[in-house]
XYZ file of C-alpha atoms in Angstrom:
693
model
C -21.152 14.004 29.345
C -22.595 10.540 28.268
C -18.886 9.107 29.322
C -17.570 10.655 32.571
C -13.839 10.888 31.912
C -10.987 12.009 34.129
C -7.519 12.526 33.130
C -4.813 13.733 35.546
C -3.009 17.166 34.122
C -2.233 15.373 32.971
C 0.725 8.288 30.518
C 40.125 4.095 25.808
C 40.240 1.319 25.970
C 43.544 -0.153 26.016
C 44.647 -1.963 22.924
C 44.230 -5.221 24.026
C 43.982 -7.867 21.005
C 40.746 -9.559 22.268
C 38.844 -6.492 23.020
C 39.813 -5.169 19.571
C 38.522 -8.382 17.900
C 35.597 -8.549 19.696
C 34.797 -4.603 18.863
C 35.528 -5.480 15.290
C 33.100 -8.413 15.184
C 30.422 -6.685 17.156
C 30.569 -3.756 14.844
C 30.404 -5.783 11.648
C 27.552 -8.029 13.048
C 25.770 -4.963 14.312
C 25.089 -3.667 10.733
C 21.570 -4.450 10.064
C 20.785 -6.355 6.860
C 17.345 -7.620 5.334
C 15.894 -10.662 6.242
C 14.825 -11.209 2.323
C 16.422 -9.932 -0.867
C 13.244 -8.157 -1.885
C 13.247 -5.897 1.376
C 16.137 -3.408 0.878
C 18.793 -2.488 -0.958
C 21.085 -4.549 0.556
C 24.015 -2.056 0.627
C 26.131 -2.479 3.790
C 25.470 0.362 6.181
C 21.869 1.196 4.806
C 18.955 0.736 6.765
C 16.883 -2.573 5.322
C 13.224 -2.179 4.197
C 11.521 0.949 2.487
C 13.719 3.810 1.603
C 13.429 7.012 3.755
C 10.632 9.186 3.454
C 10.851 12.902 3.345
C 8.877 14.585 6.564
C 6.503 17.227 6.136
C 8.018 20.449 6.363
C 8.145 23.006 9.156
C 4.992 24.983 9.344
C 5.268 28.514 7.600
C 5.039 31.686 9.527
C 2.312 33.025 7.212
C 0.153 30.030 7.958
C 0.831 30.512 11.856
C -0.429 34.147 11.644
C -3.601 32.883 10.355
C -5.087 32.232 13.829
C -4.742 34.632 16.943
C -1.993 34.357 19.473
C -3.171 33.495 23.305
C -1.417 32.126 26.202
C -3.900 29.684 27.690
C -1.706 27.023 29.303
C -0.354 26.988 32.616
C 2.932 25.356 31.584
C 6.064 26.132 33.500
C 9.167 24.563 32.377
C 11.239 25.134 34.962
C 14.389 22.850 34.029
C 14.272 24.193 30.444
C 17.133 25.917 28.804
C 15.925 29.389 27.198
C 15.231 29.054 23.544
C 14.022 25.249 23.656
C 10.526 24.484 22.710
C 8.788 22.901 25.719
C 8.944 19.209 25.464
C 5.412 18.017 26.493
C 4.345 14.575 25.724
C 7.456 13.180 26.045
C 8.903 10.055 28.147
C 11.200 12.896 29.979
C 8.885 15.761 30.277
C 8.698 14.858 34.147
C 12.240 16.320 34.337
C 11.279 19.739 32.734
C 7.975 20.638 34.382
C 6.530 21.097 37.980
C 8.199 21.976 41.440
C 9.962 18.634 41.727
C 11.588 16.788 38.764
C 10.093 13.047 38.213
C 12.099 10.055 37.557
C 12.174 8.882 33.863
C 12.056 5.525 32.028
C 14.658 5.257 29.144
C 14.845 1.181 28.967
C 16.873 -0.283 29.975
C 17.575 2.430 32.593
C 15.870 4.865 34.756
C 17.231 8.138 35.896
C 16.338 10.743 38.702
C 17.588 14.134 39.308
C 18.372 14.320 43.309
C 19.610 17.754 45.142
C 23.102 17.506 43.693
C 23.226 15.304 41.065
C 21.520 12.039 39.515
C 20.700 8.457 40.343
C 20.366 5.475 37.670
C 18.885 2.142 38.027
C 17.643 -0.803 36.106
C 13.903 -1.090 37.154
C 13.083 -4.658 38.204
C 9.421 -5.454 37.435
C 7.112 -6.847 40.240
C 3.703 -8.438 38.937
C 0.652 -8.461 40.649
C -2.801 -9.555 39.455
C -3.824 -5.957 38.375
C -0.340 -4.262 37.983
C 3.305 -4.681 36.659
C 5.369 -2.152 38.802
C 8.838 -1.331 37.650
C 9.784 2.066 39.981
C 13.191 4.024 39.877
C 15.309 2.278 42.315
C 18.743 4.194 42.818
C 21.555 1.938 42.259
C 24.035 4.196 41.490
C 24.014 8.145 42.849
C 26.363 10.203 41.394
C 26.945 13.612 43.464
C 28.190 16.613 41.122
C 28.153 19.392 43.835
C 25.331 21.001 41.548
C 22.687 23.330 42.773
C 20.566 22.716 39.655
C 19.729 20.873 36.418
C 17.956 21.599 33.246
C 17.407 20.168 29.870
C 19.653 21.613 27.142
C 18.941 19.726 24.238
C 16.428 16.967 23.305
C 15.726 15.113 19.885
C 13.961 11.960 18.745
C 15.053 9.569 21.319
C 17.634 11.225 23.905
C 17.735 14.076 26.256
C 20.819 15.863 27.453
C 20.674 17.527 30.733
C 23.351 20.335 31.990
C 24.463 20.570 35.486
C 24.814 23.906 37.118
C 26.796 25.249 40.045
C 25.526 27.610 42.616
C 26.790 30.313 40.585
C 24.940 29.542 37.227
C 28.204 28.042 35.746
C 27.755 24.775 34.017
C 29.636 21.711 35.592
C 28.852 19.038 33.388
C 26.460 17.652 30.919
C 24.774 14.181 30.842
C 23.218 12.398 27.800
C 20.256 9.699 28.273
C 19.090 7.955 25.345
C 15.885 5.478 25.187
C 17.480 2.032 24.396
C 20.683 2.892 25.580
C 22.376 1.154 28.686
C 24.877 4.045 28.793
C 24.820 7.090 30.733
C 27.556 9.631 29.673
C 28.615 12.545 31.768
C 30.794 15.059 30.159
C 32.701 17.660 32.202
C 32.162 21.244 31.001
C 35.015 22.132 33.612
C 37.386 20.700 35.807
C 35.163 18.530 38.110
C 35.253 15.992 40.969
C 32.275 13.806 41.458
C 31.073 11.276 44.299
C 30.059 7.893 42.988
C 28.630 7.177 46.676
C 29.388 3.449 46.667
C 32.714 2.256 46.075
C 33.662 1.152 42.329
C 36.812 -1.680 42.428
C 39.132 0.257 40.371
C 40.417 -1.999 37.249
C 42.483 -1.329 34.243
C 42.089 1.730 32.257
C 39.911 3.792 34.214
C 37.363 0.935 34.724
C 35.436 0.454 37.976
C 33.242 -2.622 39.119
C 30.499 -2.336 41.551
C 27.462 -4.662 42.852
C 24.398 -2.888 43.405
C 20.522 -3.922 43.775
C 21.614 -7.372 42.874
C 23.300 -6.345 39.255
C 26.913 -5.605 38.300
C 27.417 -2.184 37.198
C 30.791 -0.661 35.646
C 32.097 2.715 35.459
C 34.511 3.555 32.404
C 36.711 6.910 32.943
C 39.860 8.251 31.765
C 43.108 6.437 33.379
C 43.661 7.768 36.485
C 40.343 9.706 37.038
C 38.963 6.883 39.478
C 40.278 7.753 43.034
C 42.238 5.212 44.762
C 39.079 4.380 47.203
C 37.069 4.096 44.074
C 34.138 6.704 45.321
C 35.256 9.743 43.352
C 36.294 10.319 39.601
C 38.042 13.525 38.610
C 37.375 14.647 35.313
C 39.394 17.542 33.099
C 37.110 19.653 30.840
C 35.925 17.428 28.105
C 36.676 14.288 29.751
C 33.783 11.909 29.778
C 32.528 9.165 32.480
C 30.168 6.418 31.640
C 27.872 4.196 33.683
C 26.353 0.859 32.905
C 24.816 -1.858 33.901
C 25.439 -5.694 32.940
C 22.850 -7.373 31.513
C 21.329 -10.575 33.377
C 23.115 -13.305 31.500
C 26.373 -11.536 30.774
C 29.205 -13.560 29.474
C 32.763 -12.691 29.435
C 32.634 -11.582 25.748
C 29.433 -9.449 26.268
C 31.185 -7.777 29.061
C 34.177 -6.775 26.802
C 31.860 -5.869 23.963
C 29.819 -3.419 26.368
C 33.020 -2.026 27.543
C 33.936 -1.663 23.888
C 30.682 0.380 23.136
C 30.844 2.248 26.291
C 34.112 4.202 24.849
C 31.968 5.818 22.399
C 29.682 8.296 24.188
C 26.085 8.424 22.616
C 25.469 12.234 22.084
C 22.123 12.108 20.366
C 19.863 10.320 18.222
C 17.995 10.849 14.921
C 14.736 8.861 13.556
C 13.854 8.308 9.988
C 10.904 6.384 8.585
C 9.952 4.457 5.297
C 6.640 2.896 3.990
C 6.501 0.395 1.145
C 6.465 -3.207 0.810
C 3.880 -3.975 3.140
C 5.843 -2.600 5.982
C 6.513 0.652 7.713
C 10.165 1.061 8.908
C 11.444 2.941 11.643
C 15.100 3.524 12.087
C 16.949 5.164 15.110
C 20.477 6.183 14.365
C 22.487 6.627 17.908
C 25.264 9.253 16.985
C 28.383 8.853 19.084
C 31.084 11.434 19.700
C 33.828 9.574 17.355
C 31.432 7.605 15.216
C 32.046 4.448 16.791
C 29.827 1.606 17.440
C 27.671 1.761 20.584
C 24.781 -0.825 21.822
C 20.995 -0.647 22.134
C 18.309 -2.818 23.693
C 15.107 -3.803 21.641
C 11.587 -3.767 23.309
C 9.125 -6.752 22.106
C 7.479 -4.977 19.590
C 11.106 -4.299 17.894
C 10.915 -8.161 17.711
C 7.553 -9.073 17.103
C 6.753 -10.584 13.588
C 9.065 -9.885 10.570
C 12.279 -8.056 11.470
C 15.413 -7.344 10.159
C 18.525 -9.372 11.286
C 20.434 -8.057 14.298
C 23.135 -9.052 16.506
C 21.730 -9.264 19.665
C 23.805 -11.846 21.537
C 25.011 -9.399 24.238
C 22.569 -10.504 27.097
C 19.145 -8.952 28.176
C 17.834 -6.660 30.818
C 14.214 -6.675 32.537
C 11.601 -4.239 32.267
C 7.843 -3.953 32.618
C 7.324 -4.691 28.999
C 9.277 -7.789 29.040
C 12.861 -8.782 28.207
C 15.127 -6.287 26.641
C 17.485 -7.775 24.185
C 21.035 -6.316 24.070
C 22.217 -5.545 20.305
C 25.646 -4.264 18.989
C 25.324 -1.369 16.737
C 24.318 2.160 16.463
C 21.238 1.868 14.162
C 17.918 0.110 15.481
C 15.735 -0.498 12.588
C 12.326 -2.268 12.757
C 9.520 -3.008 10.820
C 5.417 -2.892 11.537
C 2.766 -4.241 9.076
C 1.442 -1.427 7.239
C -2.268 -0.124 8.070
C -3.543 1.981 5.249
C -5.804 4.893 6.392
C -9.361 4.746 5.638
C -12.677 6.144 6.489
C -15.212 3.659 4.744
C -16.289 0.064 5.466
C -16.113 -2.582 2.803
C -19.644 -3.582 2.531
C -19.663 -5.009 -1.093
C -21.012 -8.323 0.324
C -23.684 -6.600 2.353
C -26.726 -8.730 2.312
C -30.159 -7.070 1.236
C -31.743 -7.514 4.460
C -28.995 -6.359 6.381
C -28.898 -3.272 4.053
C -32.371 -2.346 4.702
C -32.061 -2.729 8.261
C -28.925 -0.407 8.501
C -30.403 2.249 6.074
C -33.335 2.537 8.441
C -31.113 2.988 11.403
C -29.541 5.844 9.484
C -32.453 7.763 9.023
C -33.165 7.255 12.842
C -29.611 8.260 13.924
C -29.869 11.471 11.812
C -32.917 12.290 13.008
C -31.560 11.738 17.026
C -28.350 13.569 16.572
C -28.001 15.664 19.909
C -26.880 19.336 20.144
C -23.059 19.359 19.544
C -20.847 20.057 22.744
C -18.537 22.826 22.805
C -15.143 21.312 24.320
C -12.473 19.879 22.383
C -12.888 16.337 22.996
C -16.533 15.654 22.828
C -16.984 18.530 20.302
C -14.488 16.274 18.266
C -16.295 13.075 18.658
C -19.446 14.656 17.621
C -18.166 15.565 14.241
C -16.663 12.331 13.805
C -19.994 10.491 14.545
C -21.485 12.768 12.308
C -19.029 12.374 9.332
C -19.011 8.696 9.806
C -22.900 8.734 9.740
C -22.800 10.728 6.630
C -20.043 8.677 4.479
C -22.057 5.254 5.525
C -25.161 6.923 4.403
C -23.837 8.123 1.123
C -21.975 4.749 0.846
C -25.420 2.914 1.027
C -27.114 5.413 -1.076
C -28.987 7.498 1.073
C -27.269 10.686 0.512
C -30.441 12.534 0.801
C -31.274 11.184 3.955
C -27.665 12.223 5.571
C -27.866 15.665 3.494
C -28.803 17.691 6.441
C -26.163 16.134 8.686
C -23.499 16.742 6.271
C -24.821 20.172 5.884
C -24.817 20.669 9.817
C -21.354 19.133 10.344
C -19.849 20.931 7.580
C -20.649 24.246 8.937
C -19.533 23.411 12.373
C -16.242 22.372 10.863
C -16.031 25.738 9.255
C -16.741 27.263 12.364
C -14.243 25.529 14.198
C -11.732 26.241 11.834
C -12.745 29.904 11.335
C -9.238 31.100 11.721
C -9.831 34.138 13.697
C -12.766 32.547 15.430
C -11.208 33.220 18.654
C -10.742 37.096 18.367
C -14.779 37.360 18.973
C -15.634 33.908 21.072
C -14.505 31.618 23.583
C -15.663 28.435 22.201
C -15.355 26.232 19.260
C -12.381 27.946 17.871
C -8.351 27.646 18.152
C -5.546 29.890 19.398
C -1.889 29.482 19.004
C 0.045 29.621 22.515
C 3.425 31.233 22.179
C 4.861 30.120 25.453
C 3.630 26.537 25.163
C 4.299 26.490 21.268
C 1.186 24.645 20.116
C -2.387 25.080 18.953
C -4.994 24.819 21.817
C -8.703 24.620 21.113
C -11.398 26.402 23.140
C -13.013 25.518 24.991
C -10.402 22.794 26.480
C -11.293 19.726 28.201
C -9.317 16.825 30.313
C -6.243 19.319 30.640
C -5.878 19.878 26.913
C -4.664 23.564 27.650
C -1.895 21.831 29.032
C -1.394 19.573 26.248
C -3.050 16.471 27.616
C -4.297 14.213 25.214
C -4.099 16.649 22.028
C -4.048 13.571 19.693
C -7.121 12.103 20.907
C -9.124 15.325 20.490
C -7.574 16.564 17.525
C -7.629 12.860 15.695
C -11.572 13.201 15.517
C -11.521 16.733 13.980
C -8.931 15.511 11.555
C -11.144 12.263 10.734
C -14.402 14.280 10.126
C -12.574 16.795 7.972
C -11.130 13.996 5.792
C -14.390 12.456 5.617
C -16.383 15.349 4.821
C -13.736 16.922 2.559
C -13.869 13.694 0.476
C -15.309 14.985 -3.017
C -15.794 18.442 -1.671
C -12.466 20.388 -2.484
C -14.205 23.524 -1.516
C -14.556 22.669 1.861
C -10.987 20.932 2.320
C -9.635 24.536 0.946
C -11.746 26.477 3.863
C -10.637 24.136 6.506
C -7.023 23.658 5.415
C -5.304 26.532 7.372
C -6.383 25.408 11.008
C -6.490 21.552 10.104
C -2.737 22.000 8.958
C -2.170 23.700 12.162
C -3.662 20.878 14.100
C -1.883 18.305 12.190
C 1.440 20.114 13.001
C 0.647 20.337 16.472
C 0.473 16.700 17.231
C 2.742 15.262 14.234
C 5.019 17.895 12.772
C 7.467 16.058 10.746
C 10.177 19.015 11.032
C 11.106 20.547 14.195
C 10.920 24.396 14.312
C 10.576 27.334 16.785
C 6.677 26.945 16.625
C 6.193 23.451 17.166
C 8.282 20.391 18.538
C 8.674 17.375 15.997
C 6.392 14.603 16.598
C 4.956 16.265 19.539
C 3.126 12.911 21.074
C 4.643 10.237 19.219
C 7.775 7.988 20.887
C 9.971 6.693 17.961
C 11.544 4.126 20.519
C 8.706 3.044 22.586
C 6.572 2.870 19.007
C 3.602 4.609 20.570
C 2.310 7.965 21.759
C 2.287 9.538 25.396
C -0.876 11.264 26.395
C -0.030 13.659 29.524
C 1.309 17.101 28.627
C 3.716 17.327 31.707
C 3.924 13.855 32.875
C 3.901 15.101 36.588
C 4.373 11.475 37.787
C 6.714 9.013 39.421
C 5.945 6.502 36.945
C 6.728 8.558 34.065
C 4.612 9.326 31.218
C 1.184 7.376 30.129
C -1.171 6.448 27.679
C -4.437 4.752 28.158
C -6.394 4.864 24.745
C -4.094 3.400 21.955
C -7.142 3.332 19.923
C -7.982 7.111 20.277
C -4.081 7.332 19.145
C -4.725 4.874 16.297
C -7.900 7.377 15.271
C -5.505 10.335 15.496
C -3.085 9.082 12.708
C -6.026 7.411 10.665
C -7.562 10.944 10.525
C -4.274 12.375 9.945
C -4.031 10.297 6.818
C -7.543 10.952 6.049
C -6.934 14.794 6.157
C -3.796 14.241 3.878
C -5.631 12.672 1.127
C -8.158 15.546 0.649
C -5.593 18.341 1.358
C -3.294 16.641 -1.359
C -0.305 16.318 1.051
C 1.454 13.265 0.177
C 4.206 13.750 2.521
C 1.823 14.063 5.524
C 0.162 10.863 3.931
C 3.228 8.766 4.186
C 4.120 9.913 7.508
C 0.268 9.206 8.896
C 0.669 5.966 7.582
C 3.985 4.943 9.455
C 2.349 6.664 12.397
C -0.908 4.596 12.106
C 1.000 1.589 11.602
C 3.793 1.861 14.180
C 0.805 2.637 16.867
C -1.292 -0.141 15.693
C 1.416 -2.733 16.195
C 2.108 -1.278 19.899
C -1.150 -3.122 20.621
C 0.971 -5.681 21.874
C 1.290 -3.680 24.959
C -2.404 -2.922 25.286
C -4.523 -5.835 23.914
C -2.278 -8.295 22.253
C -0.398 -9.469 25.499
C 1.842 -12.181 24.892
C 0.595 -13.690 28.299
C 3.628 -16.439 27.841
C 6.319 -13.727 28.686
C 7.451 -14.277 32.266
C 6.770 -10.438 33.225
C 2.713 -11.246 33.136
C 3.354 -14.300 35.511
C 0.818 -13.488 38.122
C -1.188 -10.830 36.112
C -4.862 -11.796 36.298
C -6.251 -9.866 33.057
C -6.472 -10.232 29.552
C -5.519 -6.780 28.694
C -3.426 -3.705 30.112
C -5.605 -0.512 30.139
C -2.802 1.763 31.165
C 0.704 1.707 30.271
C 3.367 4.280 31.761
C 7.038 4.257 31.518
C 7.743 2.607 34.827
C 4.493 0.507 35.476
C 1.454 -1.367 33.745
C -1.978 -1.088 34.961
C -5.609 -2.660 34.844
C -7.140 0.485 35.815
C -8.259 3.763 33.923
C -8.467 7.171 34.586
C -12.326 7.234 34.876
C -13.995 4.245 35.883
C -13.297 0.832 37.789
C -16.136 -1.126 35.660
C -14.238 -4.059 33.926
C -15.737 -3.137 30.565
C -14.003 0.320 30.673
C -10.776 -1.538 30.579
C -11.237 -3.128 27.230
C -13.534 -0.591 25.989
C -11.203 2.263 26.307
C -8.645 0.459 24.249
C -11.240 -0.117 21.220
C -13.104 3.165 20.852
C -13.672 4.692 18.496
C -13.990 1.801 16.201
C -13.202 2.520 12.868
C -12.611 1.123 9.348
C -8.949 0.685 10.244
C -9.746 -1.322 13.436
C -9.188 -4.950 11.979
C -5.527 -4.562 13.697
C -7.357 -5.345 16.831
C -8.129 -8.912 15.696
C -6.327 -11.388 17.558
C -7.030 -15.068 17.950
C -10.723 -15.863 18.477
C -9.895 -17.206 21.946
C -8.199 -14.342 23.089
C -10.930 -12.090 21.868
C -13.854 -14.198 23.995
C -11.447 -14.146 26.927
C -11.379 -10.587 26.728
C -14.790 -10.107 26.107
C -15.828 -12.547 28.895
C -13.624 -10.540 31.499
C -14.912 -7.154 30.229
C -18.927 -7.980 30.042
C -19.418 -11.309 31.724
C -23.018 -10.524 32.112
C -23.982 -9.122 28.794
C -23.506 -5.868 26.727
C -25.490 -3.436 28.870
C -22.407 -1.959 30.175
C -20.220 1.122 29.419
C -18.661 0.608 25.919
C -21.193 -1.774 24.903
C -21.386 -1.182 21.418
C -17.359 -1.032 20.755
C -17.409 -4.624 22.705
C -19.851 -5.891 20.495
C -17.880 -4.910 17.394
C -14.877 -6.220 19.051
C -16.780 -9.584 19.332
C -17.492 -9.512 15.560
C -13.743 -10.014 14.858
C -13.822 -13.536 16.662
C -15.390 -14.915 13.597
C -18.737 -15.104 11.724
C -20.686 -16.871 14.609
C -19.651 -14.301 17.037
C -20.445 -11.375 14.612
C -23.706 -12.900 13.857
C -24.549 -13.205 17.833
C -23.023 -9.484 18.005
C -25.403 -8.500 15.325
C -28.414 -9.485 17.254
C -27.174 -8.242 20.327
C -26.669 -4.711 18.693
C -30.120 -4.578 17.309
C -31.468 -4.372 21.058
C -28.517 -2.685 22.893
C -29.967 0.330 25.027
C -29.153 3.718 23.268
C -27.242 4.479 26.647
C -24.614 2.031 25.745
C -23.877 3.246 22.335
C -20.770 6.185 22.703
C -21.318 9.657 21.705
C -18.602 9.078 19.182
C -20.534 6.120 17.644
C -24.192 5.659 16.215
C -26.299 2.174 16.083
C -26.225 2.578 12.488
C -22.366 2.332 12.021
C -22.432 -0.294 14.899
C -24.378 -2.529 12.540
C -22.681 -1.702 9.321
C -19.392 -2.700 11.088
C -20.769 -5.851 12.468
C -21.948 -6.852 9.064
C -18.867 -6.127 7.258
C -17.215 -8.778 9.396
C -20.135 -11.335 9.380
């Protein structure tokens, strides 16, 4: 392997006139409206921006039957109700897998299971030179006398846990939703729970507590909170809700939160749309009675042009920055559209540059190494070949790249031979009926347990999209397995065979890479750029497969993930959360911390390089101010580009302006071959820089 890489297997209220008035005002203000007349339909209660897209349908059983079934994963979903698809690559996967349940981070809350119940907290970030830490610290602990817990339902942005007694009888259910400040516990039978600390009783079942320097509130049915304030008695069907007060809570916001707490969140549903220069994500919080709730926005929900919101209820801290508390049951956000692309714009290429690149294309074709057999490096080989073929044909050198096209196409056909794994254990795919997903043989970096599937499969999808452009026969041959691959990482509709949007987090705005998240800091993702590559590849495949619904979904995913660069390469270093952080980028983001670190190298160039590769025709999303780009390059390669990921760093430098691009061109001509990533070629390196000169 040219690039060592280790990924751990695994990234009600009473009828007070004042309260009623506040509830009405909050509900009205919480209805989102377009920022400009042309951005949406403008009807009250409708989501602004482009209309809802129709997600791709679930995979047909006949398509699934084209590949062999084989159980290859070691997944053990010990805390999952029967019949549910194992929820790999989720923010809450640590609740489901492993001998011990792990804390999860739902923003603004963190939650962990205990031996007999659960604990909740609001992570308080602590920033050091190389990390921002916000671990779960219990502020409120609730003891149900439970013997076990299991996930009994999940959807786009929420999870439901059932707590069971020693006899297996269900005691209660807990709903935790991303973005919601509330934890709702509904009794399945008559139940008394201990709150540990004393909640001072207020009117109508309310309780107040100071813990970990923050005010906490409890809303329960009248009379449910015991006189000593340490227990809550619930009849079957009754609900108790715990929530923290925001940092800057006012009497009005406290009453608004109390009003919202009376409408328990039971689940969520997300929709998306593409059009008018933006992609739209909408998360709807479904409450038990249809009443209005409240939610928090992360920085990416507020970046750039966004719909109007009513967000005057306060804020909470997080490792990602301040979380603004908003009224309403619908969170809509926009991101600038990024269209999938497999080729560079070389219309302004100088004749001398063209000649240099063409000569390099011939050299790179001739020096193409043998293809690896595992799903990560094998996929990168295919993407390199397809990119080189596309470049050569674009420059009129189809004859030069023809042998590589033939070889890469043959290899893609081999990898996607539906019954290939019947006769071999490499370069083929199987469906794992226990894990409910497509697994490529030979696995790598824990991909048999669903680590990094979008990283791996993105290269295959991109290669298939590029090589099948203009070759419908190849697209037809690849379609069965490629469509299964697309469903594995991005099924638009949930089914018993694949989860909906396996890796993509609609609330966080990016993907998670660990299949089981066996970490106290939640799930994580390192290479945002490989996630962007996955959605670009999905879009390229959708184009040649004539799947417009998948193309729209891919554009949404691509654009939204690219906008999440705010947390990796486009840090707002003026945000107080970065005070004391001594670096230009965050290489590894978790639910509960953020690191200037990678899984595989301590080299400074690795911290930035892993956020750039593979540089592709859509990588202009990485552009920021010239000063920021230069500062990041100086940190990553202070002594020049003869470093790990030197090729990606040079391409990134070209985004800083024409003079930087000219210097990057000169350096790329003499960059040692060992510093060109195995998914890249010097010809594409030069062409990318030339396109930005």
